[in-house]
Coordinates of C-alpha atoms and ligand atoms in Angstrom, one line a residue:
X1 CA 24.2 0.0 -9.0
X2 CA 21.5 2.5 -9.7
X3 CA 19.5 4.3 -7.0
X4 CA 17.8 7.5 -6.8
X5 CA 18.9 9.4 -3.8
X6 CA 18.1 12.4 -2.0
X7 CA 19.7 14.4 0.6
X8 CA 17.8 17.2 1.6
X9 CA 13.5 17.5 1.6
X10 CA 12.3 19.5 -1.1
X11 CA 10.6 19.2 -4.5
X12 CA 10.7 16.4 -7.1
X13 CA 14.0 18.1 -7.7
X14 CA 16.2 16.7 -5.0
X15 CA 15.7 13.4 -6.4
X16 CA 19.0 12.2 -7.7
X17 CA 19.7 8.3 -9.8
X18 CA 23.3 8.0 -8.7
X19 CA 25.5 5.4 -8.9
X20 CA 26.1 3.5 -5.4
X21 CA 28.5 0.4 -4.7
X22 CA 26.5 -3.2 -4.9
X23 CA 25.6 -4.0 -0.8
X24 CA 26.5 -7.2 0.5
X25 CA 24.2 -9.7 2.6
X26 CA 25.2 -10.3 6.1
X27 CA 24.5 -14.0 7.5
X28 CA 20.9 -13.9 8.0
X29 CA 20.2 -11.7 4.8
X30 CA 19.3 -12.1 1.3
X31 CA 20.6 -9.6 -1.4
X32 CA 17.7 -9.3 -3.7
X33 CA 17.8 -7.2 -7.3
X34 CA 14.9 -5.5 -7.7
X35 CA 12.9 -5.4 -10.6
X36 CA 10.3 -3.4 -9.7
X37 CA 9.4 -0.8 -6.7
X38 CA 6.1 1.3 -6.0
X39 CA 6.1 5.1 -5.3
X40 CA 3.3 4.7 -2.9
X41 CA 1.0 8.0 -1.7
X42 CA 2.9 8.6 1.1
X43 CA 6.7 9.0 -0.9
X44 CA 6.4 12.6 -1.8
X45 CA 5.2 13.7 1.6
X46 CA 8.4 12.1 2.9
X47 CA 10.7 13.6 0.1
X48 CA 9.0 16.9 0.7
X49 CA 8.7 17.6 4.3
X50 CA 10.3 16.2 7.4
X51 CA 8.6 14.0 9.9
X52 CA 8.2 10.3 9.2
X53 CA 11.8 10.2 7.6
X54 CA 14.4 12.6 9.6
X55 CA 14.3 16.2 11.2
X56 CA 17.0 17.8 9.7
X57 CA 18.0 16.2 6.4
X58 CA 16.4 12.6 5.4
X59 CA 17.5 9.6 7.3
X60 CA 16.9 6.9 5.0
X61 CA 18.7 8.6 1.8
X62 CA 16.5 6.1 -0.4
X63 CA 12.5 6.2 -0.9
X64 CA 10.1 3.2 -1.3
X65 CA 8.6 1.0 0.9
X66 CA 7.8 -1.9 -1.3
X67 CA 9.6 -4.2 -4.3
X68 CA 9.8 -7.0 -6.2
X69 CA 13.0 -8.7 -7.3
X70 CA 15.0 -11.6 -7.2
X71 CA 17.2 -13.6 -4.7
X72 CA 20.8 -13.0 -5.7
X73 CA 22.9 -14.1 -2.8
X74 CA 22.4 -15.9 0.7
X75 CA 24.0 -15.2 3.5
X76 CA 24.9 -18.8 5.3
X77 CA 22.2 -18.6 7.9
X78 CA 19.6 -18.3 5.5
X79 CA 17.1 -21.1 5.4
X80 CA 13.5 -19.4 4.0
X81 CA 15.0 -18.4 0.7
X82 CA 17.4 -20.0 -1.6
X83 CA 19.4 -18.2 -4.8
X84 CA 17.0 -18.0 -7.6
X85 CA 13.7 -17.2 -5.7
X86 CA 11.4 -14.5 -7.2
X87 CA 10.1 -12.6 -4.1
X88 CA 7.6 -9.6 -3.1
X89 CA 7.5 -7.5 0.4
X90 CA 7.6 -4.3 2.2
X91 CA 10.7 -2.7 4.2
X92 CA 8.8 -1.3 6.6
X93 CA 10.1 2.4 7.8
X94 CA 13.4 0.9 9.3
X95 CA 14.5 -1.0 6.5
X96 CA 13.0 1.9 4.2
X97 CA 14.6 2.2 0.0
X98 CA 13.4 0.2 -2.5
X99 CA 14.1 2.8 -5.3
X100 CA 17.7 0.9 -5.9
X101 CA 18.9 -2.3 -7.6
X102 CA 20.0 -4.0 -5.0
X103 CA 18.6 -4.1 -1.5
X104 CA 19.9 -6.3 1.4
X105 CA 17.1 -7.3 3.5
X106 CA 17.2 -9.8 6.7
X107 CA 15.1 -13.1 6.1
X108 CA 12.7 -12.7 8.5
X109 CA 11.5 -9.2 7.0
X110 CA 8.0 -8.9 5.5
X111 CA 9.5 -10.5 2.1
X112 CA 7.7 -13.7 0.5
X113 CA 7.9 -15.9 -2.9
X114 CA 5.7 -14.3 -5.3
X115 CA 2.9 -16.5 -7.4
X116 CA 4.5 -17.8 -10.5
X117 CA 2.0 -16.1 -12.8
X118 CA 1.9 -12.6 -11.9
X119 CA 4.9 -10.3 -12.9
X120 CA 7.7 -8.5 -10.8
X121 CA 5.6 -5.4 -10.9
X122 CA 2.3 -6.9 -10.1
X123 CA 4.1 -8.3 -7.2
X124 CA 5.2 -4.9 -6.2
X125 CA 2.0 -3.3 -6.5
X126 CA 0.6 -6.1 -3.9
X127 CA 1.9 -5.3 -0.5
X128 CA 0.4 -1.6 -0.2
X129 CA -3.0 -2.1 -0.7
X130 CA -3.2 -5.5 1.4
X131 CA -0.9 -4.7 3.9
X132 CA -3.2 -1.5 4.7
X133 CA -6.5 -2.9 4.1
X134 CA -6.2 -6.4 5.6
X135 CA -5.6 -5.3 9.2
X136 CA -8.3 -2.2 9.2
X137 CA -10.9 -5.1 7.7
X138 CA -10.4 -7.9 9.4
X139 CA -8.7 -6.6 12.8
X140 CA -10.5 -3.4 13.5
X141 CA -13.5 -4.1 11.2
X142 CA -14.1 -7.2 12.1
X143 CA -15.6 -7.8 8.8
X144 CA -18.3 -10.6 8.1
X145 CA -19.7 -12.1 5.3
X146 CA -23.0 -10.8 4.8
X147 CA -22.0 -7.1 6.0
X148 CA -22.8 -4.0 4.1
X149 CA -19.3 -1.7 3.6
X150 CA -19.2 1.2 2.2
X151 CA -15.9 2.1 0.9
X152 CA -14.5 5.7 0.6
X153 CA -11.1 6.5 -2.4
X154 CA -11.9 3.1 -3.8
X155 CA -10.1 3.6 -7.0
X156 CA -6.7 4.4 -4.8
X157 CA -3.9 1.4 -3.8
X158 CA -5.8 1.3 -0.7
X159 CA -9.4 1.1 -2.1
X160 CA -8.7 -1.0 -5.0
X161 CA -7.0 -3.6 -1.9
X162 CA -10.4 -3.1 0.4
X163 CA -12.5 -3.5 -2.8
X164 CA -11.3 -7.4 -3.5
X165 CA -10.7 -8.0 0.0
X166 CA -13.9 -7.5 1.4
X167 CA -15.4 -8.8 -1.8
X168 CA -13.2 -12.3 -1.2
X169 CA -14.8 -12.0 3.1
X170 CA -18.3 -12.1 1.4
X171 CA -19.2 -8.3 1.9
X172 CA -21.7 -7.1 0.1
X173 CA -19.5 -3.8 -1.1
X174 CA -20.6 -0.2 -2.0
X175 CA -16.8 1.9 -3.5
X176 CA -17.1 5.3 -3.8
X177 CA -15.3 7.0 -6.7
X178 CA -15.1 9.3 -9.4
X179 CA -17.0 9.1 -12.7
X180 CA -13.8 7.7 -14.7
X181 CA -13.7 5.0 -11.9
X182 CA -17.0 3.5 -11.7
X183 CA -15.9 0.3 -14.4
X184 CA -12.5 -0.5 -12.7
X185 CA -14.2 -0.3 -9.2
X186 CA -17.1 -2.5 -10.4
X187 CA -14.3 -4.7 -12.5
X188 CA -12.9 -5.5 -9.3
X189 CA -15.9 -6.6 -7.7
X190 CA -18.2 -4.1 -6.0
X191 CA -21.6 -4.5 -5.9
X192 CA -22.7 -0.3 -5.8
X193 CA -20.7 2.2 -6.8
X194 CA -21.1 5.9 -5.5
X195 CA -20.1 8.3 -8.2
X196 CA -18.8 10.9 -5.3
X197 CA -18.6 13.8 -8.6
X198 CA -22.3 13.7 -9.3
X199 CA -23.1 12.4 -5.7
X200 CA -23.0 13.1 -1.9
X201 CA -22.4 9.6 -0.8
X202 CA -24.4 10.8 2.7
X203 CA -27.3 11.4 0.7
X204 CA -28.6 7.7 1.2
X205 CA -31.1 5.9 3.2
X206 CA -28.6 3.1 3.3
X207 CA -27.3 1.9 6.8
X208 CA -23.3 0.3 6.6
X209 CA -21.5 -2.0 9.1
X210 CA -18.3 -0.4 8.4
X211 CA -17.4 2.4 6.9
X212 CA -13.6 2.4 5.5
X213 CA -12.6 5.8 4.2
X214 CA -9.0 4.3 2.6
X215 CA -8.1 8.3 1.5
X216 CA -9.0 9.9 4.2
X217 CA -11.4 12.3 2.9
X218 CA -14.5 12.0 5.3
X219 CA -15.1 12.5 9.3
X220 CA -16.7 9.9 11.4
X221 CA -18.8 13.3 12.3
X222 CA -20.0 13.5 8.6
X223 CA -20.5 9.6 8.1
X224 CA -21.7 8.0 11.7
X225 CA -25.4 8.6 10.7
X226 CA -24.8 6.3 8.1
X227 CA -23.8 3.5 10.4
X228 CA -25.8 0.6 11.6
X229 CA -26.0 0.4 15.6
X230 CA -22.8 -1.5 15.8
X231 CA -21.4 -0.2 13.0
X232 CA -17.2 1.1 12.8
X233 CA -16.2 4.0 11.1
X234 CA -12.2 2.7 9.9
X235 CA -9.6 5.3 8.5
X236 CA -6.3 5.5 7.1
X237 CA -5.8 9.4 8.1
X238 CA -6.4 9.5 11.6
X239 CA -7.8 13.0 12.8
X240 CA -8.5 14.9 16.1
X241 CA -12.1 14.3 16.2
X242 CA -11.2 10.1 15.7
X243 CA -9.3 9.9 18.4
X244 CA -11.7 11.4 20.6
X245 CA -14.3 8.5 19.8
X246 CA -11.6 5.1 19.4
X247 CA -15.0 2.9 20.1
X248 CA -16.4 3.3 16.5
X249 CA -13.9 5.1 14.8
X250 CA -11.0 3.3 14.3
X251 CA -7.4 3.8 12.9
X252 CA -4.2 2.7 12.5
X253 CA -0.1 2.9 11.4
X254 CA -0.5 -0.3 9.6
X255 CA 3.5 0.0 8.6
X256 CA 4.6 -0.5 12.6
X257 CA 2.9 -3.6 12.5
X258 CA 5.4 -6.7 13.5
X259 CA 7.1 -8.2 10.0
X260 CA 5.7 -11.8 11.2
X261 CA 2.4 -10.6 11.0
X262 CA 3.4 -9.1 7.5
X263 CA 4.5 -12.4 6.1
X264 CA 1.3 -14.2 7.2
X265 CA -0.8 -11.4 5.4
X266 CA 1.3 -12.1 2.5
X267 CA 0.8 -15.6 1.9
X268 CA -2.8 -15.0 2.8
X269 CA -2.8 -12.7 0.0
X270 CA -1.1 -15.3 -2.4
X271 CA -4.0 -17.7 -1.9
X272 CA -5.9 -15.1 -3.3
X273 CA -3.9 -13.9 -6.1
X274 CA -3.4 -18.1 -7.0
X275 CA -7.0 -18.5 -6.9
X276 CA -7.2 -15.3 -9.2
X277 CA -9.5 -14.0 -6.3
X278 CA -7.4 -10.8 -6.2
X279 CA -5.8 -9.1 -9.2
X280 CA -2.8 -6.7 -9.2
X281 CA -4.1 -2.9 -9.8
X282 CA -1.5 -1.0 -11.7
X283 CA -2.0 2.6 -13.1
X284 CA 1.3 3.5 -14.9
X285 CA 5.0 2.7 -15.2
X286 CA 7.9 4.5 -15.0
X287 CA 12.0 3.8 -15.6
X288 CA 14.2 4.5 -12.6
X289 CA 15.0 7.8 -14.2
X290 CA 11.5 8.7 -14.5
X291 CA 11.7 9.3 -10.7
X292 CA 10.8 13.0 -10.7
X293 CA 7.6 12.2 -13.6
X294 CA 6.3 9.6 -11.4
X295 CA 6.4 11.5 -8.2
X296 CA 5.1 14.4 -10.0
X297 CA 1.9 12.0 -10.8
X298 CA 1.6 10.1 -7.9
X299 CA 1.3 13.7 -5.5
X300 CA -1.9 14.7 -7.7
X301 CA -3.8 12.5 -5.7
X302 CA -5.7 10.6 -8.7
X303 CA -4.0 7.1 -9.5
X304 CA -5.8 4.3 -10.0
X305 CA -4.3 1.4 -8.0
X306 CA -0.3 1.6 -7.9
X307 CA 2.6 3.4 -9.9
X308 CA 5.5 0.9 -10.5
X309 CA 8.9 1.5 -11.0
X310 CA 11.0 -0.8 -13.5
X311 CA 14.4 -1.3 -12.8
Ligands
NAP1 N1 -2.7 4.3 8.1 C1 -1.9 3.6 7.4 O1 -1.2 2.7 7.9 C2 -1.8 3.9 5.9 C3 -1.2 3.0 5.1 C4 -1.1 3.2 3.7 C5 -1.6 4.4 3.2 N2 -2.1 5.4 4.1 C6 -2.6 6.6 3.6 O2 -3.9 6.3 3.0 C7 -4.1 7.3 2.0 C8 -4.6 6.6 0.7 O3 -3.6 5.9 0.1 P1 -3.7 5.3 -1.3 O4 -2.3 4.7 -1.6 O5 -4.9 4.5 -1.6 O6 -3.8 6.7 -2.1 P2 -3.9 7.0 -3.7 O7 -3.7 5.7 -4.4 O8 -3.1 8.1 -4.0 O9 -5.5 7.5 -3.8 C9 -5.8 8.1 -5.0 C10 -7.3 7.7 -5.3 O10 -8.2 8.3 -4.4 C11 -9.3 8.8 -5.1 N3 -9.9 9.9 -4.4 C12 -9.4 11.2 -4.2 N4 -10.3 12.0 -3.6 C13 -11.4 11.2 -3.4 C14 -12.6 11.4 -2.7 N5 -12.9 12.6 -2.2 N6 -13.5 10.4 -2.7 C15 -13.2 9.2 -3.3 N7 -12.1 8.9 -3.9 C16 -11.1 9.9 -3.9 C17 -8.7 9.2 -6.4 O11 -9.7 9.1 -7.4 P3 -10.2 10.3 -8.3 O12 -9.0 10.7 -9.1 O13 -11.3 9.8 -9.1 O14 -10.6 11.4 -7.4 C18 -7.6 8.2 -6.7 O15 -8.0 7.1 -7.5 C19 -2.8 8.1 1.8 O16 -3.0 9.3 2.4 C20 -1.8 7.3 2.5 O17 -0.8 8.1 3.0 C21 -2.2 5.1 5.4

């Protein structure tokens, strides 16, 4: 089967599609080929510089974190999935490599059936997004229909998730993006839009409940004056100065979260997706030998939603 594999951190170099022997699932896994992956914002940090993936050379010798694909085999514990089911999830750090054909995962893992109508590489885009924004929103946030949120990078896989999310809680929204944005951000449901190129989004007499900066460009510092009294300052970069003040600014490692609580999250977000309340965000494909392009892209910093890999 074809994978891309790396061995040592580096540039988009060290990124090599090799040819590895088919895996086979144990008794409580499925073996799922995957048709589709996402080179999410945090893969060429992890190709490029140790840390979250190994000291000395990389630990998981595959990228990606999420995929799309289809049941191929059963192992004869399974019960949740059956041969033939078209699934969607995230591996989580310790089950990390989704840039592969085939993937063993245990059944209980953050995997779920994917809506019929969406394709493989919708589904992959899904789990990214939601998975982040769900937990800052509704756990730390709190969010509540009616509230003002002004989100920060709302053209990224993060933003484009917070976007429809808080948009489906009954948020009245304000997304923050670039010129070249603005119409994708409003497509997908925001009521303002803050052209951050032509704008200082702190410039405003406008108060917000929460404040979700999903790229991690702001400071609670530079945005607390635009909070309400009990308003929460959430982040997906988590600096010095936030964890100094954990009552309004808030963060979190979304990806350690329990795969249990994954799974729910994922068939809340299919009740969504069915009810074509929340639509797939996808910027630009690439073939599994396009690895090195698509990282190249993705580490700019400027997507629009999610890169997919077709395999
Ligand atoms: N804490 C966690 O658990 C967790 C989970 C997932 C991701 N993350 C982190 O969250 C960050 C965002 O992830 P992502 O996948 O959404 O990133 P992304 O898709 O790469 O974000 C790119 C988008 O951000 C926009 N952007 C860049 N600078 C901006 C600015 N100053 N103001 C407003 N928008 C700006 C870009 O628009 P323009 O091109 O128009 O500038 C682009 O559309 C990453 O650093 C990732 O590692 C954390």
């Amino acid at each position: 089967m074809r994978a891309v594999v790396y061995e040592r951190f580096g540039s988009v170099d060290v990124l090599e599609v090799r040819d590895l022997p088919k895996p086979k699932p144990k008794d409580h896994e499925v073996l799922i080929r995957i048709h589709a992956a996402t080179v999410a914002a945090e893969d060429p940090g992890m190709r490029a510089s140790r840390g979250l993936n190994g000291i000395r050379k990389p630990k998981h010798p595959i990228l990606g974190f999420y995929l799309a694909g289809e049941v191929e085999e059963v192992g004869k514990e399974v019960t949740r999935f059956q041969v033939g089911d078209q699934v969607y999830g995230n591996t989580g750090l310790r089950l990390l490599g989704t840039y592969v054909e085939y993937k063993c995962m245990p059944e209980s893992a953050a995997i779920v059936k994917k809506p019929d109508h969406i394709t493989y590489a919708e589904a992959a885009s899904i789990p990214n997004g939601a998975l982040t924004s769900l937990p800052f929103l509704r756990d730390l946030g709190k969010i509540k229909r009616g509230q003002k949120l002004l989100i920060l990078g709302a053209s990224g896989a993060v933003g484009t998730a917070a976007v429809q999310l808080a948009v489906s809680f009954g948020a009245e929204v304000t997304g923050v993006c670039s010129t070249s944005n603005i119409d994708l951000v409003k497509r997908l449901g925001a009521d303002n839009v803050i052209d951050y190129s032509t704008q200082d989004f702190t410039e405003t007499k406008h108060r917000y409940d929460i404040i979700f900066d999903a790229v991690g460009k702001s400071s609670y510092g530079r945005c607390k004056n635009l909070l309400t009294e009990k308003g929460v300052y959430l982040t997906t970069i988590p600096t010095a100065s936030n964890i100094l003040r954990r009552k309004k600014s808030k963060f979190s490692a979304t990806g350690l979260r329990a795969d249990r609580k994954k799974v729910q999250d994922l068939h809340f977000v299919n009740t969504l997706i069915e009810s074509q309340v929340y639509q797939p965000v996808i910027d630009r494909y690439y073939a599994l030998e396009q690895i090195k392009e698509a990282h190249s892209y993705v580490e700019k910093g400027r997507k629009k939603g999610n890169v997919i890999i077709t395999l």
